[in-house]
Short mmCIF file of C-alpha atoms and ligand atoms in Angstrom, two decimals:
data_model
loop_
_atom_site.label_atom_id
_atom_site.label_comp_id
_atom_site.label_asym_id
_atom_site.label_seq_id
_atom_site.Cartn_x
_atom_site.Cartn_y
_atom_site.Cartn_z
CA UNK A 938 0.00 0.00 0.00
CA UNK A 939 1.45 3.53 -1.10
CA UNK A 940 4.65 2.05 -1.34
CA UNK A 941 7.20 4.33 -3.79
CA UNK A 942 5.17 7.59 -2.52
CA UNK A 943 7.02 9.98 -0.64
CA UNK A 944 6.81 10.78 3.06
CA UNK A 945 5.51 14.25 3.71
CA UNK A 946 7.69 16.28 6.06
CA UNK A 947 6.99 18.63 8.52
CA UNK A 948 7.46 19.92 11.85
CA UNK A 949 6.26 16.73 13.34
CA UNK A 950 8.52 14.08 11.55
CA UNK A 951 11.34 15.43 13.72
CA UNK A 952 14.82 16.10 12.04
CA UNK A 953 17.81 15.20 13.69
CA UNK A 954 21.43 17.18 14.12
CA UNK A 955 22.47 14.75 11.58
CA UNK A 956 19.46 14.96 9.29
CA UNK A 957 21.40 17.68 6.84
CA UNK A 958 24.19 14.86 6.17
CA UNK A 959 22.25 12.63 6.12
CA UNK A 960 20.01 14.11 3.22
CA UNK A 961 23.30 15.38 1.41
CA UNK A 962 24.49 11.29 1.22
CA UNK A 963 21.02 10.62 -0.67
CA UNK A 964 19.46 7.71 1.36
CA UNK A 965 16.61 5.70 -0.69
CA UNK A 966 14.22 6.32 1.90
CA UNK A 967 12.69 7.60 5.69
CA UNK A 968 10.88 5.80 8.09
CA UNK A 969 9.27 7.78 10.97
CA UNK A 970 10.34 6.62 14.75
CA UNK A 971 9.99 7.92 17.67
CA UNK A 972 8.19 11.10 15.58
CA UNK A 973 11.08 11.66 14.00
CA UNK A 974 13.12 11.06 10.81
CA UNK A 975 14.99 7.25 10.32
CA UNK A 976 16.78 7.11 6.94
CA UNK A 977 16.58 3.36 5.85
CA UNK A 978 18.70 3.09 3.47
CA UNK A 979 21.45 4.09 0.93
CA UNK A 980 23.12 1.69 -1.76
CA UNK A 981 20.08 -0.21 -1.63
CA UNK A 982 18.89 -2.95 0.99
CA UNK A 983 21.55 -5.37 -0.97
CA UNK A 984 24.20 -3.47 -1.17
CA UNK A 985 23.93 -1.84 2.16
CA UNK A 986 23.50 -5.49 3.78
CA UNK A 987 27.09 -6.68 2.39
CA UNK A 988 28.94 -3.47 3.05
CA UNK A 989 27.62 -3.59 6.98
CA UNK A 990 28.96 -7.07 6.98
CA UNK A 991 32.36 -6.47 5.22
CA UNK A 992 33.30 -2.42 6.53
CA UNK A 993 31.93 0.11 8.78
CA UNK A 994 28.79 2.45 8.49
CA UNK A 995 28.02 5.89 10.20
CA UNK A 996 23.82 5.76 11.38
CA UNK A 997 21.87 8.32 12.40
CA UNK A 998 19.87 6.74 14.82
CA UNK A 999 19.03 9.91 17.45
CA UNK A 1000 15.03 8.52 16.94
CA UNK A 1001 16.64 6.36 19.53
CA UNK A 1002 15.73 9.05 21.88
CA UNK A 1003 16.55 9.38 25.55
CA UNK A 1004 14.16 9.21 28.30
CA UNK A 1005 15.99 10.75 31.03
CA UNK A 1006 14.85 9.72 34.34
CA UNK A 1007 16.43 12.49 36.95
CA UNK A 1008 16.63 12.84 40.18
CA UNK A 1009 16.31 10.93 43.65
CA UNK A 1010 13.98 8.36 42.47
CA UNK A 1011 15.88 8.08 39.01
CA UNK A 1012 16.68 4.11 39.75
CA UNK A 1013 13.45 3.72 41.68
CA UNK A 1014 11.48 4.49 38.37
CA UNK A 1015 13.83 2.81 36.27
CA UNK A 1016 13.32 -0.65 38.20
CA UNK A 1017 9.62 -0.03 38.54
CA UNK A 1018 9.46 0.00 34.56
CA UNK A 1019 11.02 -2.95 34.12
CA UNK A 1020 11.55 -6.87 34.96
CA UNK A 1021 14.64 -7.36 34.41
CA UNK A 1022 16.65 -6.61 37.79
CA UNK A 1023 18.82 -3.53 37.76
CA UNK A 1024 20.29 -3.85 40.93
CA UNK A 1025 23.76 -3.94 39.21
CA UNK A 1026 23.35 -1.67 36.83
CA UNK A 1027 26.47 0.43 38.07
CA UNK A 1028 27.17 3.61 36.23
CA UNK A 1029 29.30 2.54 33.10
CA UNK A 1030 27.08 -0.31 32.02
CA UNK A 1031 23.82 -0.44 29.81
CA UNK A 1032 21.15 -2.86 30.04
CA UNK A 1033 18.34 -4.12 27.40
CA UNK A 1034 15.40 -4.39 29.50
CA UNK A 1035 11.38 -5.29 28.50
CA UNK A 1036 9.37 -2.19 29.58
CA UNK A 1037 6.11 -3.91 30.51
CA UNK A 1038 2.44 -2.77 31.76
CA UNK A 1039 0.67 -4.09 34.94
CA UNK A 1040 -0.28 -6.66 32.76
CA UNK A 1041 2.99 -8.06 31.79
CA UNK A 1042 2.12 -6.93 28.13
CA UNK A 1043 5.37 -4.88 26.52
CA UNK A 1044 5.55 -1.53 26.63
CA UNK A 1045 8.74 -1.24 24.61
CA UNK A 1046 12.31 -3.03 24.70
CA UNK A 1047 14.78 -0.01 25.28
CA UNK A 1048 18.31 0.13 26.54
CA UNK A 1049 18.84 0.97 29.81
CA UNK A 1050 22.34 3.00 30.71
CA UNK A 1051 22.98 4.15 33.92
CA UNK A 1052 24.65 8.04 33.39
CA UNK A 1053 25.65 8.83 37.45
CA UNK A 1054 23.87 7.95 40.85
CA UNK A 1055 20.64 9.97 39.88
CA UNK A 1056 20.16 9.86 36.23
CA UNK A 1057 19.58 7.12 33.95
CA UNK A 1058 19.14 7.18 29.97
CA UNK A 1059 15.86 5.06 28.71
CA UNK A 1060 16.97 4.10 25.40
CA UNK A 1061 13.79 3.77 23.69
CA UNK A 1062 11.83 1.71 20.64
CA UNK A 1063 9.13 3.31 19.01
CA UNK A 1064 6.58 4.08 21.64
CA UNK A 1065 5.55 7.26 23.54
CA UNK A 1066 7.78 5.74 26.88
CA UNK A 1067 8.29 9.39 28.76
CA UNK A 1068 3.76 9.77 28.53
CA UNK A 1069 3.86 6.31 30.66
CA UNK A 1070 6.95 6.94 32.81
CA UNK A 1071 5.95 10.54 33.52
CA UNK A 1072 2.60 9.49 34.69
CA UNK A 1073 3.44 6.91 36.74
CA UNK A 1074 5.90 9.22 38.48
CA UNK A 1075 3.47 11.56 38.80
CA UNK A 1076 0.89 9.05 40.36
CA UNK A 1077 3.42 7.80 42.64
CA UNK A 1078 4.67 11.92 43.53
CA UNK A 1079 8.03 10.13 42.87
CA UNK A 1080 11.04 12.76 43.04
CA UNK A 1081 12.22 12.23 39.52
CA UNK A 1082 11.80 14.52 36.39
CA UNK A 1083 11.05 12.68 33.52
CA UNK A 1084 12.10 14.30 30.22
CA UNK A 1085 13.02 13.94 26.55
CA UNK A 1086 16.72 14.64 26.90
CA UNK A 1087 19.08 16.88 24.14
CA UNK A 1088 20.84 13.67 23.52
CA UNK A 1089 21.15 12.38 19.75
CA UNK A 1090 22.52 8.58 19.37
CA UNK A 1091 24.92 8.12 16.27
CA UNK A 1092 26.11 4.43 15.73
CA UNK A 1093 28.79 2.79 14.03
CA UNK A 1094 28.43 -0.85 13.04
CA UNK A 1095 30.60 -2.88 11.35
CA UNK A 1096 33.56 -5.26 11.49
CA UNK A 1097 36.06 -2.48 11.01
CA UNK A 1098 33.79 -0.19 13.64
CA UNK A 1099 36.85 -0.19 16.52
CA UNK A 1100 39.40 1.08 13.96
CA UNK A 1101 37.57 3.96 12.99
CA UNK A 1102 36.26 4.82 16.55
CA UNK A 1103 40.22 4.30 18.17
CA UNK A 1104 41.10 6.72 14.66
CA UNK A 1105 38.59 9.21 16.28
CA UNK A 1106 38.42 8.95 20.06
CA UNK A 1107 41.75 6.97 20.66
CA UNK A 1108 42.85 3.37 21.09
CA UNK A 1109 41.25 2.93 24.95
CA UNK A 1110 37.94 3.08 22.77
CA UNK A 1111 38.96 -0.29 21.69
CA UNK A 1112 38.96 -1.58 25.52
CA UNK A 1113 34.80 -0.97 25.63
CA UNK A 1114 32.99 -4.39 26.79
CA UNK A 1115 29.96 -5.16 25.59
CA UNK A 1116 26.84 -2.97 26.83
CA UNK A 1117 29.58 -1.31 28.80
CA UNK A 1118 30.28 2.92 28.09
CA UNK A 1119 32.72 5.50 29.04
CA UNK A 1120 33.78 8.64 28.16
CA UNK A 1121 36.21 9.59 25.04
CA UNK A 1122 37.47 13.18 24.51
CA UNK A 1123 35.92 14.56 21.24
CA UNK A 1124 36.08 18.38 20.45
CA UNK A 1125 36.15 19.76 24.29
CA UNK A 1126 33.52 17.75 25.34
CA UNK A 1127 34.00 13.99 26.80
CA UNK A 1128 31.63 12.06 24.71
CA UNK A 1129 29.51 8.75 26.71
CA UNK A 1130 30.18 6.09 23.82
CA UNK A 1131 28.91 2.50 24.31
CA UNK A 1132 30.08 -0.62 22.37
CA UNK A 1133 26.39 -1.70 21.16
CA UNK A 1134 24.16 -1.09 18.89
CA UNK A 1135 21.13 -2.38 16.49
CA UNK A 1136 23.31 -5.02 14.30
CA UNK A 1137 25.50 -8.68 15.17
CA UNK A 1138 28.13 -7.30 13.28
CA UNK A 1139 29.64 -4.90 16.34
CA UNK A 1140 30.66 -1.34 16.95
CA UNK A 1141 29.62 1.69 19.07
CA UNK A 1142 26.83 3.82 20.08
CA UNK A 1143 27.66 8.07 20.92
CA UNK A 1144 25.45 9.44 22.82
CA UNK A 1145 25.68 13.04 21.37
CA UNK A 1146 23.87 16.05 24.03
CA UNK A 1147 25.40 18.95 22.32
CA UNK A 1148 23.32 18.88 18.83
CA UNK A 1149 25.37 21.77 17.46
CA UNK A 1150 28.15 19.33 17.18
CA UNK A 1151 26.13 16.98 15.12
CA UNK A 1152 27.86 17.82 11.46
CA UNK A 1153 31.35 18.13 13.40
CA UNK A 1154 31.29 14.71 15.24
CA UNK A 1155 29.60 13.09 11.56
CA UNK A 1156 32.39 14.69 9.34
CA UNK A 1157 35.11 13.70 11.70
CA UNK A 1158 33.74 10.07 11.72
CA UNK A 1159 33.48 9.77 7.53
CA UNK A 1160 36.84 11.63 7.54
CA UNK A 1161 38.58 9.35 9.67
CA UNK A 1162 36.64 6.05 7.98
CA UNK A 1163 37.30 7.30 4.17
CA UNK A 1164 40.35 4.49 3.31
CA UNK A 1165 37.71 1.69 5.50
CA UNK A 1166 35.55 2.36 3.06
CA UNK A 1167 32.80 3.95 5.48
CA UNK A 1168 29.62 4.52 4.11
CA UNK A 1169 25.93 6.29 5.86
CA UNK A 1170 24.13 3.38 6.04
CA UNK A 1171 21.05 2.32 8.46
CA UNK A 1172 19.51 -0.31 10.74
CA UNK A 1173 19.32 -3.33 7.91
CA UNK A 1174 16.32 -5.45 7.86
CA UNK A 1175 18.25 -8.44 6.18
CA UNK A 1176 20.82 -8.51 8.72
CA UNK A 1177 19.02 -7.44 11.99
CA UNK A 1178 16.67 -10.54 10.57
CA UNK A 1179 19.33 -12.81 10.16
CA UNK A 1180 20.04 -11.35 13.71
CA UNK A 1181 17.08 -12.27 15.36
CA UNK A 1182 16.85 -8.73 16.84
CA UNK A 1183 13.25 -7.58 17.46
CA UNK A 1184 12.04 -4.35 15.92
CA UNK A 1185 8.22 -2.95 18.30
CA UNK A 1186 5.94 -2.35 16.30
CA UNK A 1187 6.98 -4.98 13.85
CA UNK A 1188 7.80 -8.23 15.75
CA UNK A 1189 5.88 -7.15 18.85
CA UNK A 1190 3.21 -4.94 20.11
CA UNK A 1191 1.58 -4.30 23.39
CA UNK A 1192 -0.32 -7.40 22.90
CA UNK A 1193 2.88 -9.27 23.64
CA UNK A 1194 4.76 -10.46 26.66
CA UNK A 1195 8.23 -10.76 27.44
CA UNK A 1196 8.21 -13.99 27.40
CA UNK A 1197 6.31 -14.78 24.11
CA UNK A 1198 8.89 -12.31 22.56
CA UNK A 1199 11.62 -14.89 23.64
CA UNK A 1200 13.26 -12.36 25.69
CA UNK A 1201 13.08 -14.74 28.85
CA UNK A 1202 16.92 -13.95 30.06
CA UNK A 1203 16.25 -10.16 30.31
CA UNK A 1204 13.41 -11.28 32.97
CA UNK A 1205 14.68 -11.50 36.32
CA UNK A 1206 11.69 -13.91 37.46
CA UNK A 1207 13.58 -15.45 40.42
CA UNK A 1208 14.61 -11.79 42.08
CA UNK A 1209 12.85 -11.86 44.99
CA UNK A 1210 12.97 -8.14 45.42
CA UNK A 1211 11.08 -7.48 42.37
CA UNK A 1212 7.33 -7.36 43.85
CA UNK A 1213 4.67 -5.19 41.85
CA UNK A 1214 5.39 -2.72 44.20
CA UNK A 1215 9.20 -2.38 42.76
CA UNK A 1216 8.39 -3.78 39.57
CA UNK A 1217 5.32 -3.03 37.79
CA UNK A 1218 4.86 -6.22 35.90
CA UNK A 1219 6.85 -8.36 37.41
CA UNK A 1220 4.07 -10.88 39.06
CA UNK A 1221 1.99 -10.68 35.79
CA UNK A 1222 5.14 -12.14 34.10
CA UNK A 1223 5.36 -15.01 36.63
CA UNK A 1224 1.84 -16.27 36.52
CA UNK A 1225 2.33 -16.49 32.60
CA UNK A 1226 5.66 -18.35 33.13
CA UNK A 1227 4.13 -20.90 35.46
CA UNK A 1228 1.17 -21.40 32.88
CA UNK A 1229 3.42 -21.48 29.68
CA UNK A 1230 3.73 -18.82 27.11
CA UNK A 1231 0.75 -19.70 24.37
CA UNK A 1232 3.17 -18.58 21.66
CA UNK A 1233 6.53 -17.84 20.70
CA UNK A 1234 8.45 -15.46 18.60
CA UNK A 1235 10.43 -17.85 15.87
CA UNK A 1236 12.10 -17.62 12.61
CA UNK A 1237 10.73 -18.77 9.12
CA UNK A 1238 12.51 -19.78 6.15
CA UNK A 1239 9.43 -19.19 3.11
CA UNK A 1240 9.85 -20.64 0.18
CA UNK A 1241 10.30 -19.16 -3.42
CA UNK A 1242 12.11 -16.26 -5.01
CA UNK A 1243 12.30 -13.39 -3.18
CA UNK A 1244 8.94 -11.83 -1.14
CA UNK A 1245 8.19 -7.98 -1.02
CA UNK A 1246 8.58 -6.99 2.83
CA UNK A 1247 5.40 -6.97 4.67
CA UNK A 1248 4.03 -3.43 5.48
CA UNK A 1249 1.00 -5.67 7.45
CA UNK A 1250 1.20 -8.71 9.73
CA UNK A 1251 0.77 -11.77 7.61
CA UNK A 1252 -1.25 -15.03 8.52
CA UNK A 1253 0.43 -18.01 9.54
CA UNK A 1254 -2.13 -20.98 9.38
CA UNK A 1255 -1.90 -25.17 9.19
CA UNK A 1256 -4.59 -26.29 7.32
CA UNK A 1257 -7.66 -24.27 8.26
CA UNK A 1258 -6.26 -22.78 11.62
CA UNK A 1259 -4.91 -19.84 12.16
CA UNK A 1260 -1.67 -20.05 14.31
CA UNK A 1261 0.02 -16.84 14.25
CA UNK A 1262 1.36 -13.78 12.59
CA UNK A 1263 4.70 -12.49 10.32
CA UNK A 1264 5.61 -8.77 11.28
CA UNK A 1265 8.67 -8.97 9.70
CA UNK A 1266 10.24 -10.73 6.12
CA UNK A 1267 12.96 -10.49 3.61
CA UNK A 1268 14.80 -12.08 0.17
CA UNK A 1269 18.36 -12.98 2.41
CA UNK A 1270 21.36 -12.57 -0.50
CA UNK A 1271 23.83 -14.33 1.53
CA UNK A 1272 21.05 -17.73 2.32
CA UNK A 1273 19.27 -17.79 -1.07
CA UNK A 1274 16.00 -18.04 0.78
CA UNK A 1275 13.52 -15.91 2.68
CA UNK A 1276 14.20 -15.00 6.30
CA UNK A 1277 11.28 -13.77 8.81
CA UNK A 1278 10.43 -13.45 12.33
CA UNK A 1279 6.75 -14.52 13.11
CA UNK A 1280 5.07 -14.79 16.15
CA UNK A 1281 3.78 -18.64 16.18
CA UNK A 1282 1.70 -20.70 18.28
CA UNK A 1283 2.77 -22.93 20.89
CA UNK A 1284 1.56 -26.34 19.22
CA UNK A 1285 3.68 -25.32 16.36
CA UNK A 1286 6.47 -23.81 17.44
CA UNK A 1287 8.99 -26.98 16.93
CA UNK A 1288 12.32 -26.63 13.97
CA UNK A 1289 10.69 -28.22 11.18
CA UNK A 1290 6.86 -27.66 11.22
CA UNK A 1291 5.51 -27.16 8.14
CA UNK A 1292 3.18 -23.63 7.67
CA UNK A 1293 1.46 -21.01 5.16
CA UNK A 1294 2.21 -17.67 4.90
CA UNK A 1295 -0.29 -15.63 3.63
CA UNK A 1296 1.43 -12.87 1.98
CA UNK A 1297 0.17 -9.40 0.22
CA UNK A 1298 0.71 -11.60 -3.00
CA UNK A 1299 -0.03 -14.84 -2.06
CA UNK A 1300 0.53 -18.15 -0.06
CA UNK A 1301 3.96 -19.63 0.32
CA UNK A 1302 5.20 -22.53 2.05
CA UNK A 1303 7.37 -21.79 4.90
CA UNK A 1304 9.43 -24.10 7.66
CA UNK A 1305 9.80 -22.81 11.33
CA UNK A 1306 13.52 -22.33 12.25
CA UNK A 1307 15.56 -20.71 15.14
CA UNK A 1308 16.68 -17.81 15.68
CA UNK A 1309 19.17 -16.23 14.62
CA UNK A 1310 19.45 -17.75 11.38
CA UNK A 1311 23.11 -19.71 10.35
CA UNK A 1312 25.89 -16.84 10.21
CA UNK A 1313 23.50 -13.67 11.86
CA UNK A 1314 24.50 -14.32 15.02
CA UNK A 1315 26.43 -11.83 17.13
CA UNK A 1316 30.17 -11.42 16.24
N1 LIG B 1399 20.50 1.17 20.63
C1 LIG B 1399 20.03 2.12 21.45
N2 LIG B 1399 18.72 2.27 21.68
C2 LIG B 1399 17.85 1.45 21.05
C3 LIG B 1399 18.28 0.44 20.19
C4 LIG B 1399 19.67 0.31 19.99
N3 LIG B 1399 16.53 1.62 21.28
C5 LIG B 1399 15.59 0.96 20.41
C6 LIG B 1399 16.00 -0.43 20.02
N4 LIG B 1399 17.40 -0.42 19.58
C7 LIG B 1399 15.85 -1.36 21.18
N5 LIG B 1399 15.94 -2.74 20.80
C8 LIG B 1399 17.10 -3.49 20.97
C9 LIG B 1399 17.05 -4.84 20.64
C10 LIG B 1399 18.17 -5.63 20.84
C11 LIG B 1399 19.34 -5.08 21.31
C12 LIG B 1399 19.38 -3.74 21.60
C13 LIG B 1399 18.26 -2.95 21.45
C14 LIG B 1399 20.56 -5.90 21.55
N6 LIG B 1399 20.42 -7.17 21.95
C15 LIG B 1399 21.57 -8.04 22.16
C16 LIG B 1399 21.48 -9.23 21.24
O1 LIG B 1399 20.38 -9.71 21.01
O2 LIG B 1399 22.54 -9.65 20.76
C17 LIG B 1399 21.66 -8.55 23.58
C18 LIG B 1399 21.75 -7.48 24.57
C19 LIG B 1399 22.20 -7.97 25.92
O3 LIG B 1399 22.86 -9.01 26.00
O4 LIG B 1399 21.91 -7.27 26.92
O5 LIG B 1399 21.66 -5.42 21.41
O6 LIG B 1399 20.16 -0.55 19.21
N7 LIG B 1399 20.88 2.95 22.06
#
């Protein structure tokens, strides 16, 4: 539907500090996230899928935006948002954490980092998380203020991500642990940089809060990455796919748990100092787990040449029953198949059962598979 027209832009569909570059490197397309701009693209999905696997790419990702949770309560709030225990979430680490509802049904899946004693970065997916964390700070007269900070995520991804970053920020960049940040001197200011970021193939996250520097830090990144062959590129749907890494809105919605979304390790069921009290959902995500989920997020190989990504869940069905949805599908280059995530029901969940997919042009075969798929994992 409407694919090929163009988005309209205004006020609303936010720009970015990097936006400017961004527009000057011709991308092939926007999304909107976050209510703001997401280029998607820039070689083509193809192209952009091999280079991210074989170099280094500069993203603007600042949709990513930063609910700032400030003040005494900062961790309070954070933990009450959340199921996944954060009692060592020391300053210098990061956390991805299910934000759930009373209900146990997900909210959003953002990163957690902990900035100092009293202020922690929400890291969000695309949903409105500072309307829900503001009002339950306000019902609670917590003493936190809950705000959309100045703070503007780049990323760089890619196997040859640490050479570029140590070429910017210096070798100790290199040192970074996983979902671990710290601080790298960058044109008088002391940029927080984390080694993450939405791709398996590596690299870093900087947090940006001075968007005046946006074309400086972007410039000195493509300057430094010109003989790595660094290109603007984007979150890739092939390879974050291949990844098994969820995309809200796509994969899941607030119909889903934690649990059904396969993210069972970033739920800290057993903490016995997670009560509703301390953790909103927390008990709503234990009575599921001691019933059993009633579906599961999977992969899919479907058969045939390649399928035109969904822009609406497809049906999944066996026969004449319905058994679950696709929010997410793609022609994979590298596997010479199609690659999705669906969300699939419990009796059918198994490697190797057989199920329809009813596309927007049809109804293909399709084989239920693990995720990630061979080679997407994680480097
Ligand atoms: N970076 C930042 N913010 C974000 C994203 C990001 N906010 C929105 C969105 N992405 C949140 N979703 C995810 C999903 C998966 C991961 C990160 C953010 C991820 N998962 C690791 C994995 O699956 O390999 C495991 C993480 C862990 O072990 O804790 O990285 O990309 N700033």
């Amino acid at each position: 539907v409407n694919a090929g027209a163009p988005l309209s832009i205004s006020r609303r569909t936010r720009r970015t500090p990097y936006s400017d570059r961004v527009q000057a490197a011709g991308p092939t397309g926007y999304t909107v996230y976050n209510h703001m701009l997401l280029p998607t693209g820039f070689a083509g999905l193809e192209d952009d899928y091999w280079h991210l696997r074989e170099a280094v790419q500069v993203w603007d990702v600042a949709c990513e935006r930063q609910v700032q949770l400030a003040g005494h309560d900062a961790m309070r709030l954070a933990q009450l948002l959340t199921v996944r225990d954060l009692s060592s979430l020391t300053i210098g680490r990061c956390m991805y954490a299910p934000v759930v509802d009373q209900y146990g049904r997900m909210i959003n899946d953002p990163i957690i980092t902990r900035v100092d004693d009293e202020r922690v970065w929400v890291s969000i997916a695309d949903s409105d998380v500072a309307l829900w964390a503001g009002g339950l700070a306000a019902g609670m007269a917590m003493e936190v203020d809950v705000t959309e900070a100045d703070v503007w995520p780049l990323a760089l991804q890619g196997p040859l991500a640490d050479d570029v970053a140590a070429a910017v920020f210096g070798d100790e960049v290199r040192q970074l642990g996983f979902f671990r940040w710290a601080r790298f001197a960058f044109g008088g200011e002391h940029l927080l940089i984390a080694r993450s970021g939405w791709s398996a193939q590596g690299g870093f996250e900087i947090y940006l809060e001075d968007a005046s520097m946006g074309f400086y830090l972007w410039d000195a990144i493509v300057q430094a990455g010109e003989e790595l062959d660094i290109r603007p590129g984007a979150p890739n749907l092939i390879e974050r796919i291949e990844g098994g890494l969820l995309s809200y809105g796509n994969d899941m919605t607030r119909e889903h748990s934690p649990l059904e979304c396969g993210l069972d390790r970033f739920c800290s069921l057993d903490t016995v100092s997670l009560t509703p009290q301390t953790s909103l959902g927390i008990d709503a995500v234990r009575a599921e787990a001691s019933l059993g989920v009633t579906r599961r997020i999977r992969g899919l190989v479907i058969d045939g040449d390649a399928i035109t990504p969904p822009t609406e869940a497809w049906p999944l069905s066996v026969g004449d029953i319905a058994i679950g949805s696709v929010g997410s599908a793609v022609w994979s280059p590298r596997l010479s198949t199609n690659v999705a995530i669906a969300m699939v029901g419990r009796r059918w969940c198994a490697s190797g059962t057989a199920v329809l997919v009813h596309t927007s042009d049809g109804v293909r075969d399709a084989t239920v598979v693990d995720l990630p798929f061979p080679g997407g994992a994680r480097r």
